[in-house]
PDB file of C-alpha atoms and ligand atoms in Angstrom:
ATOM      1  CA  MET A   1       0.000   0.000   0.000  1.00 79.00           C
ATOM      2  CA  ARG A   2       1.579   3.285  -1.109  1.00 95.00           C
ATOM      3  CA  ARG A   3       1.301   6.207   1.309  1.00 96.00           C
ATOM      4  CA  LYS A   4       0.410   9.611  -0.045  1.00 98.00           C
ATOM      5  CA  LEU A   5       3.182  12.219   0.056  1.00 98.00           C
ATOM      6  CA  ILE A   6       2.647  15.961  -0.134  1.00 98.00           C
ATOM      7  CA  ALA A   7       5.916  17.794  -0.645  1.00 98.00           C
ATOM      8  CA  GLY A   8       6.475  21.546  -0.613  1.00 98.00           C
ATOM      9  CA  ASN A   9       9.369  22.877  -2.697  1.00 98.00           C
ATOM     10  CA  TRP A  10       9.940  26.403  -1.430  1.00 98.00           C
ATOM     11  CA  LYS A  11      12.508  27.028  -4.200  1.00 98.00           C
ATOM     12  CA  MET A  12      14.592  30.225  -3.753  1.00 98.00           C
ATOM     13  CA  ASN A  13      12.049  31.926  -1.535  1.00 98.00           C
ATOM     14  CA  LEU A  14      12.046  33.112   2.084  1.00 98.00           C
ATOM     15  CA  GLY A  15      14.937  34.159   4.306  1.00 98.00           C
ATOM     16  CA  LEU A  16      15.712  32.614   7.650  1.00 98.00           C
ATOM     17  CA  ASN A  17      13.032  34.478   9.595  1.00 98.00           C
ATOM     18  CA  GLU A  18      10.309  33.996   6.988  1.00 98.00           C
ATOM     19  CA  SER A  19      11.125  30.289   6.709  1.00 98.00           C
ATOM     20  CA  GLY A  20      10.723  29.923  10.454  1.00 98.00           C
ATOM     21  CA  VAL A  21       7.381  31.731  10.350  1.00 98.00           C
ATOM     22  CA  LEU A  22       6.061  29.522   7.511  1.00 98.00           C
ATOM     23  CA  ALA A  23       7.254  26.315   9.186  1.00 98.00           C
ATOM     24  CA  LYS A  24       5.481  27.322  12.423  1.00 98.00           C
ATOM     25  CA  GLN A  25       2.302  28.204  10.526  1.00 98.00           C
ATOM     26  CA  ILE A  26       2.286  24.830   8.756  1.00 98.00           C
ATOM     27  CA  LEU A  27       3.013  23.031  12.016  1.00 98.00           C
ATOM     28  CA  GLY A  28       0.129  24.837  13.706  1.00 97.00           C
ATOM     29  CA  LYS A  29      -2.339  23.754  11.017  1.00 97.00           C
ATOM     30  CA  VAL A  30      -1.369  20.106  10.496  1.00 97.00           C
ATOM     31  CA  LYS A  31      -3.657  17.801  12.452  1.00 93.00           C
ATOM     32  CA  GLN A  32      -2.509  14.346  13.507  1.00 91.00           C
ATOM     33  CA  ASN A  33      -5.282  12.703  11.464  1.00 92.00           C
ATOM     34  CA  ILE A  34      -3.649  14.035   8.266  1.00 95.00           C
ATOM     35  CA  LEU A  35      -0.320  12.455   9.180  1.00 97.00           C
ATOM     36  CA  LYS A  36      -2.010   9.120   9.866  1.00 95.00           C
ATOM     37  CA  ASN A  37      -2.858   8.841   6.179  1.00 94.00           C
ATOM     38  CA  ALA A  38      -0.280  10.974   4.377  1.00 97.00           C
ATOM     39  CA  ASP A  39       3.305  12.154   4.711  1.00 98.00           C
ATOM     40  CA  ILE A  40       4.054  15.868   4.627  1.00 98.00           C
ATOM     41  CA  LEU A  41       7.474  17.070   3.535  1.00 98.00           C
ATOM     42  CA  ILE A  42       8.841  20.602   3.368  1.00 98.00           C
ATOM     43  CA  CYS A  43      11.957  21.582   1.403  1.00 99.00           C
ATOM     44  CA  PRO A  44      13.190  25.054   2.413  1.00 98.00           C
ATOM     45  CA  PRO A  45      16.344  26.724   1.085  1.00 98.00           C
ATOM     46  CA  PHE A  46      19.644  25.360   2.472  1.00 98.00           C
ATOM     47  CA  ILE A  47      20.215  28.176   4.974  1.00 98.00           C
ATOM     48  CA  SER A  48      16.880  27.517   6.687  1.00 98.00           C
ATOM     49  CA  LEU A  49      17.121  23.720   6.930  1.00 98.00           C
ATOM     50  CA  SER A  50      18.630  23.494  10.368  1.00 98.00           C
ATOM     51  CA  GLN A  51      16.263  26.033  11.891  1.00 98.00           C
ATOM     52  CA  VAL A  52      13.167  24.483  10.280  1.00 98.00           C
ATOM     53  CA  CYS A  53      14.395  21.088  11.490  1.00 98.00           C
ATOM     54  CA  GLY A  54      14.274  22.382  15.080  1.00 98.00           C
ATOM     55  CA  ILE A  55      10.751  23.750  14.579  1.00 98.00           C
ATOM     56  CA  ILE A  56       9.196  20.584  13.112  1.00 98.00           C
ATOM     57  CA  LYS A  57      11.153  18.044  15.176  1.00 97.00           C
ATOM     58  CA  GLY A  58       8.903  15.378  16.667  1.00 96.00           C
ATOM     59  CA  SER A  59       5.836  16.583  14.715  1.00 97.00           C
ATOM     60  CA  GLY A  60       5.975  13.932  11.991  1.00 97.00           C
ATOM     61  CA  ILE A  61       6.467  16.590   9.286  1.00 98.00           C
ATOM     62  CA  LYS A  62       9.521  15.667   7.248  1.00 98.00           C
ATOM     63  CA  LEU A  63      12.412  17.819   6.060  1.00 98.00           C
ATOM     64  CA  GLY A  64      14.093  17.791   2.670  1.00 98.00           C
ATOM     65  CA  ALA A  65      16.604  19.792   0.635  1.00 98.00           C
ATOM     66  CA  GLN A  66      16.258  21.014  -2.937  1.00 98.00           C
ATOM     67  CA  ASN A  67      19.649  19.885  -4.250  1.00 98.00           C
ATOM     68  CA  LEU A  68      22.966  18.250  -3.335  1.00 98.00           C
ATOM     69  CA  HIS A  69      26.399  17.698  -4.852  1.00 98.00           C
ATOM     70  CA  TYR A  70      27.387  14.201  -5.971  1.00 98.00           C
ATOM     71  CA  GLU A  71      30.845  14.245  -4.368  1.00 98.00           C
ATOM     72  CA  ASN A  72      31.453  13.571  -0.671  1.00 98.00           C
ATOM     73  CA  ASP A  73      33.411  16.760   0.051  1.00 98.00           C
ATOM     74  CA  GLY A  74      36.245  18.893  -1.294  1.00 98.00           C
ATOM     75  CA  ALA A  75      36.904  21.956  -3.404  1.00 98.00           C
ATOM     76  CA  TYR A  76      33.418  22.600  -4.807  1.00 98.00           C
ATOM     77  CA  THR A  77      32.805  26.204  -3.817  1.00 98.00           C
ATOM     78  CA  GLY A  78      29.180  26.928  -3.066  1.00 97.00           C
ATOM     79  CA  GLU A  79      28.025  23.309  -3.096  1.00 98.00           C
ATOM     80  CA  ILE A  80      26.360  21.228  -0.384  1.00 98.00           C
ATOM     81  CA  SER A  81      27.069  17.553   0.304  1.00 98.00           C
ATOM     82  CA  ALA A  82      24.793  14.709   1.321  1.00 98.00           C
ATOM     83  CA  THR A  83      26.533  14.498   4.711  1.00 98.00           C
ATOM     84  CA  MET A  84      25.853  18.195   5.301  1.00 98.00           C
ATOM     85  CA  LEU A  85      22.184  17.672   4.500  1.00 98.00           C
ATOM     86  CA  ARG A  86      22.025  14.759   6.945  1.00 98.00           C
ATOM     87  CA  SER A  87      23.667  16.899   9.619  1.00 98.00           C
ATOM     88  CA  ALA A  88      21.036  19.610   9.050  1.00 98.00           C
ATOM     89  CA  GLY A  89      18.280  17.047   9.690  1.00 98.00           C
ATOM     90  CA  CYS A  90      17.193  16.206   6.147  1.00 98.00           C
ATOM     91  CA  GLU A  91      15.473  12.938   5.368  1.00 98.00           C
ATOM     92  CA  TYR A  92      14.819  13.739   1.692  1.00 99.00           C
ATOM     93  CA  VAL A  93      16.487  15.577  -1.168  1.00 99.00           C
ATOM     94  CA  ILE A  94      15.109  16.621  -4.551  1.00 98.00           C
ATOM     95  CA  THR A  95      17.158  16.083  -7.681  1.00 98.00           C
ATOM     96  CA  GLY A  96      16.585  16.562 -11.392  1.00 98.00           C
ATOM     97  CA  HIS A  97      14.206  19.474 -10.991  1.00 98.00           C
ATOM     98  CA  SER A  98      13.614  21.041 -14.410  1.00 98.00           C
ATOM     99  CA  GLU A  99      14.851  24.407 -13.105  1.00 98.00           C
ATOM    100  CA  ARG A 100      18.199  22.780 -12.287  1.00 98.00           C
ATOM    101  CA  ARG A 101      18.261  20.980 -15.617  1.00 98.00           C
ATOM    102  CA  LYS A 102      17.497  24.235 -17.446  1.00 97.00           C
ATOM    103  CA  TYR A 103      19.489  26.884 -15.550  1.00 98.00           C
ATOM    104  CA  PHE A 104      22.351  24.755 -14.178  1.00 97.00           C
ATOM    105  CA  ASN A 105      22.780  22.339 -17.094  1.00 96.00           C
ATOM    106  CA  GLU A 106      22.063  19.226 -15.040  1.00 97.00           C
ATOM    107  CA  THR A 107      22.009  16.277 -17.393  1.00 98.00           C
ATOM    108  CA  ASN A 108      20.405  12.884 -16.865  1.00 98.00           C
ATOM    109  CA  SER A 109      23.811  11.542 -15.919  1.00 98.00           C
ATOM    110  CA  VAL A 110      24.349  14.241 -13.253  1.00 98.00           C
ATOM    111  CA  VAL A 111      20.867  13.542 -11.904  1.00 98.00           C
ATOM    112  CA  ASN A 112      21.788   9.851 -11.664  1.00 98.00           C
ATOM    113  CA  LYS A 113      25.048  10.622  -9.815  1.00 98.00           C
ATOM    114  CA  LYS A 114      23.175  12.838  -7.373  1.00 98.00           C
ATOM    115  CA  ALA A 115      20.483  10.199  -6.792  1.00 98.00           C
ATOM    116  CA  LEU A 116      23.133   7.521  -6.112  1.00 98.00           C
ATOM    117  CA  GLN A 117      24.999   9.843  -3.753  1.00 98.00           C
ATOM    118  CA  ALA A 118      21.826  10.671  -1.820  1.00 98.00           C
ATOM    119  CA  LEU A 119      20.893   6.996  -1.468  1.00 98.00           C
ATOM    120  CA  ASN A 120      24.441   6.073  -0.398  1.00 98.00           C
ATOM    121  CA  HIS A 121      24.025   8.529   2.462  1.00 98.00           C
ATOM    122  CA  ASP A 122      20.610   7.206   3.446  1.00 98.00           C
ATOM    123  CA  LEU A 123      18.702  10.165   2.109  1.00 98.00           C
ATOM    124  CA  LYS A 124      15.434   9.488   0.307  1.00 98.00           C
ATOM    125  CA  VAL A 125      15.528  11.025  -3.131  1.00 98.00           C
ATOM    126  CA  ILE A 126      12.786  12.683  -5.166  1.00 99.00           C
ATOM    127  CA  ILE A 127      13.815  12.471  -8.818  1.00 98.00           C
ATOM    128  CA  CYS A 128      11.978  14.945 -11.057  1.00 98.00           C
ATOM    129  CA  VAL A 129      11.239  14.196 -14.681  1.00 98.00           C
ATOM    130  CA  GLY A 130       9.053  15.913 -17.243  1.00 98.00           C
ATOM    131  CA  GLU A 131       8.833  17.134 -20.791  1.00 98.00           C
ATOM    132  CA  THR A 132       8.953  20.670 -22.168  1.00 97.00           C
ATOM    133  CA  LEU A 133       6.050  22.119 -24.142  1.00 96.00           C
ATOM    134  CA  GLN A 134       8.029  21.674 -27.355  1.00 96.00           C
ATOM    135  CA  GLU A 135       8.656  18.002 -26.556  1.00 97.00           C
ATOM    136  CA  ARG A 136       4.939  17.472 -25.908  1.00 96.00           C
ATOM    137  CA  GLU A 137       3.966  19.240 -29.119  1.00 96.00           C
ATOM    138  CA  ASP A 138       6.537  17.216 -31.056  1.00 97.00           C
ATOM    139  CA  GLU A 139       5.019  14.072 -29.512  1.00 96.00           C
ATOM    140  CA  ILE A 140       8.367  12.851 -28.235  1.00 98.00           C
ATOM    141  CA  PHE A 141       7.461  13.259 -24.560  1.00 98.00           C
ATOM    142  CA  GLU A 142       7.084   9.534 -23.888  1.00 98.00           C
ATOM    143  CA  SER A 143      10.596   8.746 -25.074  1.00 98.00           C
ATOM    144  CA  ILE A 144      12.006  11.787 -23.209  1.00 98.00           C
ATOM    145  CA  ILE A 145      10.420  10.663 -19.948  1.00 98.00           C
ATOM    146  CA  THR A 146      11.395   7.024 -20.428  1.00 98.00           C
ATOM    147  CA  GLU A 147      14.987   8.117 -20.978  1.00 98.00           C
ATOM    148  CA  GLN A 148      14.979  10.458 -17.967  1.00 98.00           C
ATOM    149  CA  VAL A 149      13.626   7.704 -15.711  1.00 98.00           C
ATOM    150  CA  THR A 150      15.907   4.991 -17.090  1.00 98.00           C
ATOM    151  CA  MET A 151      19.043   7.104 -16.769  1.00 98.00           C
ATOM    152  CA  ALA A 152      18.134   8.427 -13.315  1.00 98.00           C
ATOM    153  CA  LEU A 153      17.595   4.894 -11.985  1.00 98.00           C
ATOM    154  CA  LYS A 154      20.810   3.474 -13.483  1.00 98.00           C
ATOM    155  CA  ASP A 155      22.835   1.398 -10.978  1.00 98.00           C
ATOM    156  CA  ILE A 156      20.413   2.003  -8.121  1.00 98.00           C
ATOM    157  CA  PRO A 157      20.335  -1.238  -6.112  1.00 98.00           C
ATOM    158  CA  SER A 158      16.842  -2.709  -5.949  1.00 98.00           C
ATOM    159  CA  GLU A 159      16.957  -2.758  -2.129  1.00 97.00           C
ATOM    160  CA  LYS A 160      17.284   1.054  -2.225  1.00 98.00           C
ATOM    161  CA  MET A 161      14.180   1.544  -4.367  1.00 98.00           C
ATOM    162  CA  ASN A 162      12.021   2.048  -1.251  1.00 97.00           C
ATOM    163  CA  ASP A 163      13.889   5.329  -0.845  1.00 98.00           C
ATOM    164  CA  VAL A 164      13.202   6.548  -4.373  1.00 98.00           C
ATOM    165  CA  VAL A 165      10.279   8.799  -5.275  1.00 98.00           C
ATOM    166  CA  ILE A 166       9.690  10.014  -8.817  1.00 98.00           C
ATOM    167  CA  ALA A 167       7.934  13.314  -9.472  1.00 98.00           C
ATOM    168  CA  TYR A 168       6.363  13.884 -12.870  1.00 98.00           C
ATOM    169  CA  GLU A 169       6.561  17.618 -13.441  1.00 98.00           C
ATOM    170  CA  PRO A 170       5.752  18.687 -16.997  1.00 98.00           C
ATOM    171  CA  VAL A 171       7.864  21.801 -17.527  1.00 97.00           C
ATOM    172  CA  TRP A 172       4.975  23.611 -19.219  1.00 97.00           C
ATOM    173  CA  ALA A 173       2.869  23.195 -16.074  1.00 96.00           C
ATOM    174  CA  ILE A 174       5.369  24.590 -13.567  1.00 96.00           C
ATOM    175  CA  GLY A 175       4.430  28.009 -12.251  1.00 93.00           C
ATOM    176  CA  THR A 176       2.156  28.633 -15.223  1.00 93.00           C
ATOM    177  CA  GLY A 177      -1.252  27.915 -13.731  1.00 91.00           C
ATOM    178  CA  LEU A 178      -1.676  25.257 -16.444  1.00 90.00           C
ATOM    179  CA  ASN A 179      -1.842  21.853 -14.792  1.00 88.00           C
ATOM    180  CA  ALA A 180      -1.742  18.608 -16.749  1.00 92.00           C
ATOM    181  CA  SER A 181      -5.151  16.971 -17.128  1.00 95.00           C
ATOM    182  CA  PRO A 182      -5.896  13.869 -15.028  1.00 96.00           C
ATOM    183  CA  LYS A 183      -5.775  11.810 -18.254  1.00 97.00           C
ATOM    184  CA  GLN A 184      -2.286  13.106 -19.099  1.00 97.00           C
ATOM    185  CA  VAL A 185      -1.111  12.522 -15.530  1.00 98.00           C
ATOM    186  CA  ILE A 186      -2.496   8.968 -15.441  1.00 98.00           C
ATOM    187  CA  GLU A 187      -0.796   8.113 -18.749  1.00 98.00           C
ATOM    188  CA  ILE A 188       2.613   9.399 -17.705  1.00 98.00           C
ATOM    189  CA  HIS A 189       2.472   7.887 -14.223  1.00 98.00           C
ATOM    190  CA  ALA A 190       1.701   4.511 -15.826  1.00 98.00           C
ATOM    191  CA  LEU A 191       4.607   5.003 -18.238  1.00 98.00           C
ATOM    192  CA  ILE A 192       6.960   5.774 -15.340  1.00 98.00           C
ATOM    193  CA  ARG A 193       5.746   2.732 -13.368  1.00 98.00           C
ATOM    194  CA  ASN A 194       6.113   0.464 -16.411  1.00 98.00           C
ATOM    195  CA  THR A 195       9.625   1.766 -17.005  1.00 98.00           C
ATOM    196  CA  ALA A 196      10.561   0.978 -13.393  1.00 98.00           C
ATOM    197  CA  GLU A 197       8.980  -2.470 -13.744  1.00 98.00           C
ATOM    198  CA  GLY A 198      11.135  -3.137 -16.812  1.00 98.00           C
ATOM    199  CA  ILE A 199      14.296  -2.214 -14.887  1.00 98.00           C
ATOM    200  CA  PHE A 200      13.450  -3.806 -11.526  1.00 98.00           C
ATOM    201  CA  SER A 201      10.302  -5.845 -10.930  1.00 98.00           C
ATOM    202  CA  LYS A 202       6.523  -5.534 -10.755  1.00 98.00           C
ATOM    203  CA  ASP A 203       6.705  -5.471  -6.970  1.00 97.00           C
ATOM    204  CA  ILE A 204       9.194  -2.626  -6.842  1.00 98.00           C
ATOM    205  CA  ALA A 205       7.283  -0.632  -9.455  1.00 98.00           C
ATOM    206  CA  GLU A 206       3.978  -1.171  -7.620  1.00 98.00           C
ATOM    207  CA  ASN A 207       5.491   0.140  -4.383  1.00 98.00           C
ATOM    208  CA  MET A 208       7.186   3.175  -5.898  1.00 98.00           C
ATOM    209  CA  ILE A 209       5.727   6.563  -4.942  1.00 98.00           C
ATOM    210  CA  ILE A 210       5.075   8.761  -7.983  1.00 98.00           C
ATOM    211  CA  LEU A 211       4.110  12.396  -7.435  1.00 98.00           C
ATOM    212  CA  TYR A 212       2.646  14.928  -9.814  1.00 98.00           C
ATOM    213  CA  GLY A 213       3.925  18.513  -9.798  1.00 98.00           C
ATOM    214  CA  GLY A 214       3.002  21.588 -11.794  1.00 97.00           C
ATOM    215  CA  SER A 215       0.490  24.244 -10.737  1.00 96.00           C
ATOM    216  CA  VAL A 216      -1.118  22.087  -8.064  1.00 97.00           C
ATOM    217  CA  ASN A 217      -3.362  24.298  -5.974  1.00 97.00           C
ATOM    218  CA  LYS A 218      -6.200  24.018  -3.483  1.00 97.00           C
ATOM    219  CA  ASP A 219      -8.795  23.988  -6.269  1.00 97.00           C
ATOM    220  CA  ASN A 220      -7.344  21.261  -8.501  1.00 97.00           C
ATOM    221  CA  ALA A 221      -5.634  19.107  -5.843  1.00 97.00           C
ATOM    222  CA  LYS A 222      -8.546  16.754  -5.187  1.00 97.00           C
ATOM    223  CA  GLU A 223      -8.972  15.830  -8.842  1.00 97.00           C
ATOM    224  CA  ILE A 224      -5.245  15.317  -9.404  1.00 97.00           C
ATOM    225  CA  LEU A 225      -4.709  13.381  -6.178  1.00 98.00           C
ATOM    226  CA  SER A 226      -7.615  11.059  -6.973  1.00 97.00           C
ATOM    227  CA  ALA A 227      -6.197  10.112 -10.377  1.00 97.00           C
ATOM    228  CA  ALA A 228      -5.010   6.508 -10.753  1.00 97.00           C
ATOM    229  CA  GLY A 229      -1.337   6.024  -9.952  1.00 97.00           C
ATOM    230  CA  VAL A 230      -0.902   9.465  -8.351  1.00 98.00           C
ATOM    231  CA  ASP A 231       0.630   9.107  -4.896  1.00 98.00           C
ATOM    232  CA  GLY A 232       0.871  12.752  -3.991  1.00 98.00           C
ATOM    233  CA  ALA A 233       2.140  16.086  -5.202  1.00 98.00           C
ATOM    234  CA  LEU A 234       5.274  18.192  -5.377  1.00 98.00           C
ATOM    235  CA  ILE A 235       4.094  21.734  -4.879  1.00 98.00           C
ATOM    236  CA  GLY A 236       5.849  25.029  -5.561  1.00 98.00           C
ATOM    237  CA  GLY A 237       3.806  28.234  -5.297  1.00 98.00           C
ATOM    238  CA  ALA A 238       0.987  26.835  -3.154  1.00 98.00           C
ATOM    239  CA  SER A 239       3.479  25.386  -0.641  1.00 98.00           C
ATOM    240  CA  LEU A 240       4.303  28.948   0.440  1.00 98.00           C
ATOM    241  CA  LYS A 241       0.677  29.489   1.507  1.00 98.00           C
ATOM    242  CA  PRO A 242       0.198  27.563   4.752  1.00 98.00           C
ATOM    243  CA  ASP A 243      -3.608  27.302   4.506  1.00 98.00           C
ATOM    244  CA  ASP A 244      -3.482  26.053   0.924  1.00 98.00           C
ATOM    245  CA  PHE A 245      -0.597  23.636   1.527  1.00 98.00           C
ATOM    246  CA  VAL A 246      -2.224  22.016   4.536  1.00 98.00           C
ATOM    247  CA  PHE A 247      -5.592  21.931   2.744  1.00 98.00           C
ATOM    248  CA  ILE A 248      -3.933  20.021  -0.116  1.00 98.00           C
ATOM    249  CA  ALA A 249      -2.401  17.605   2.417  1.00 98.00           C
ATOM    250  CA  GLU A 250      -5.890  17.100   3.871  1.00 97.00           C
ATOM    251  CA  GLN A 251      -7.200  16.261   0.410  1.00 97.00           C
ATOM    252  CA  ALA A 252      -4.396  13.718  -0.010  1.00 97.00           C
ATOM    253  CA  ALA A 253      -5.129  12.113   3.348  1.00 97.00           C
ATOM    254  CA  ALA A 254      -8.822  11.808   2.431  1.00 96.00           C
ATOM    255  CA  VAL A 255      -8.243   9.976  -0.885  1.00 93.00           C
ATOM    256  CA  LYS A 256      -9.214   6.321  -0.555  1.00 79.00           C
TER     257      LYS A 256
HETATM  258  P1  13P B 301       4.373  25.197  -9.009  1.00 67.02           P
HETATM  259  O1  13P B 301       3.515  24.400  -8.038  1.00 67.02           O
HETATM  260  O2  13P B 301       4.631  26.584  -8.548  1.00 67.02           O
HETATM  261  O3  13P B 301       3.859  25.094 -10.399  1.00 67.02           O
HETATM  262  O4  13P B 301       5.828  24.485  -9.001  1.00 67.02           O
HETATM  263  C1  13P B 301       5.905  23.122  -9.166  1.00 67.02           C
HETATM  264  C2  13P B 301       7.300  22.691  -8.884  1.00 67.02           C
HETATM  265  O5  13P B 301       8.200  23.003  -9.655  1.00 67.02           O
HETATM  266  C3  13P B 301       7.553  21.921  -7.676  1.00 67.02           C
HETATM  267  O6  13P B 301       8.842  21.384  -7.668  1.00 67.02           O
END
């Protein structure tokens, strides 16, 4: 039985004080009955991780980072290692986000190295995949996503697959207010699960959490979260609004 996961990606928003305020607001609104049926994860900027960790400690809300470097340590000015993330209290880390692929030239092979590094340090990893508008219009999105998933999962030991989450985030739906339709989401989630089944096994694929991300908000969350094969959401803009974020988590917890 796959548990629902609602993850907030705060991206490059909020300083230390504002992060603390938002974490406290979320904490104040999350009722225990939500956490019985769904996991809630927040991913603040690096500088706020340690502070937010202290605020949510013991609440059941989980902490994640938005990126990591694939080396253990060394002369990589400005980078953050998996060990550092663990020391700041992270349980999860996101990799392969389309903003990192686009603005920081992260390739499928870099995403794979980062995923392996996270798993080697006992971090759970959320691997983002998704096609651009051009790739959808050119009708090559299925092969793009299959390749992204296949390359990201390369060399991951099957016993680590419990710690792998995939997020389908069509690039054209991120921050645009245009969410993918339930039909599109169902098709791609099935494609991702089939790809994982081909690499590992039916069992592993059936247990893998697959999130949808891209303009999820309080009004469309219920429909998206009820779609077949959708195990939760990775949320940008709406994760900065405590009422909306917790409302979406409530919707997730209520899905049968
Ligand atoms: P929005 O929810 O703002 O569209 O962002 C989605 C996203 O990129 C989450 O990682």
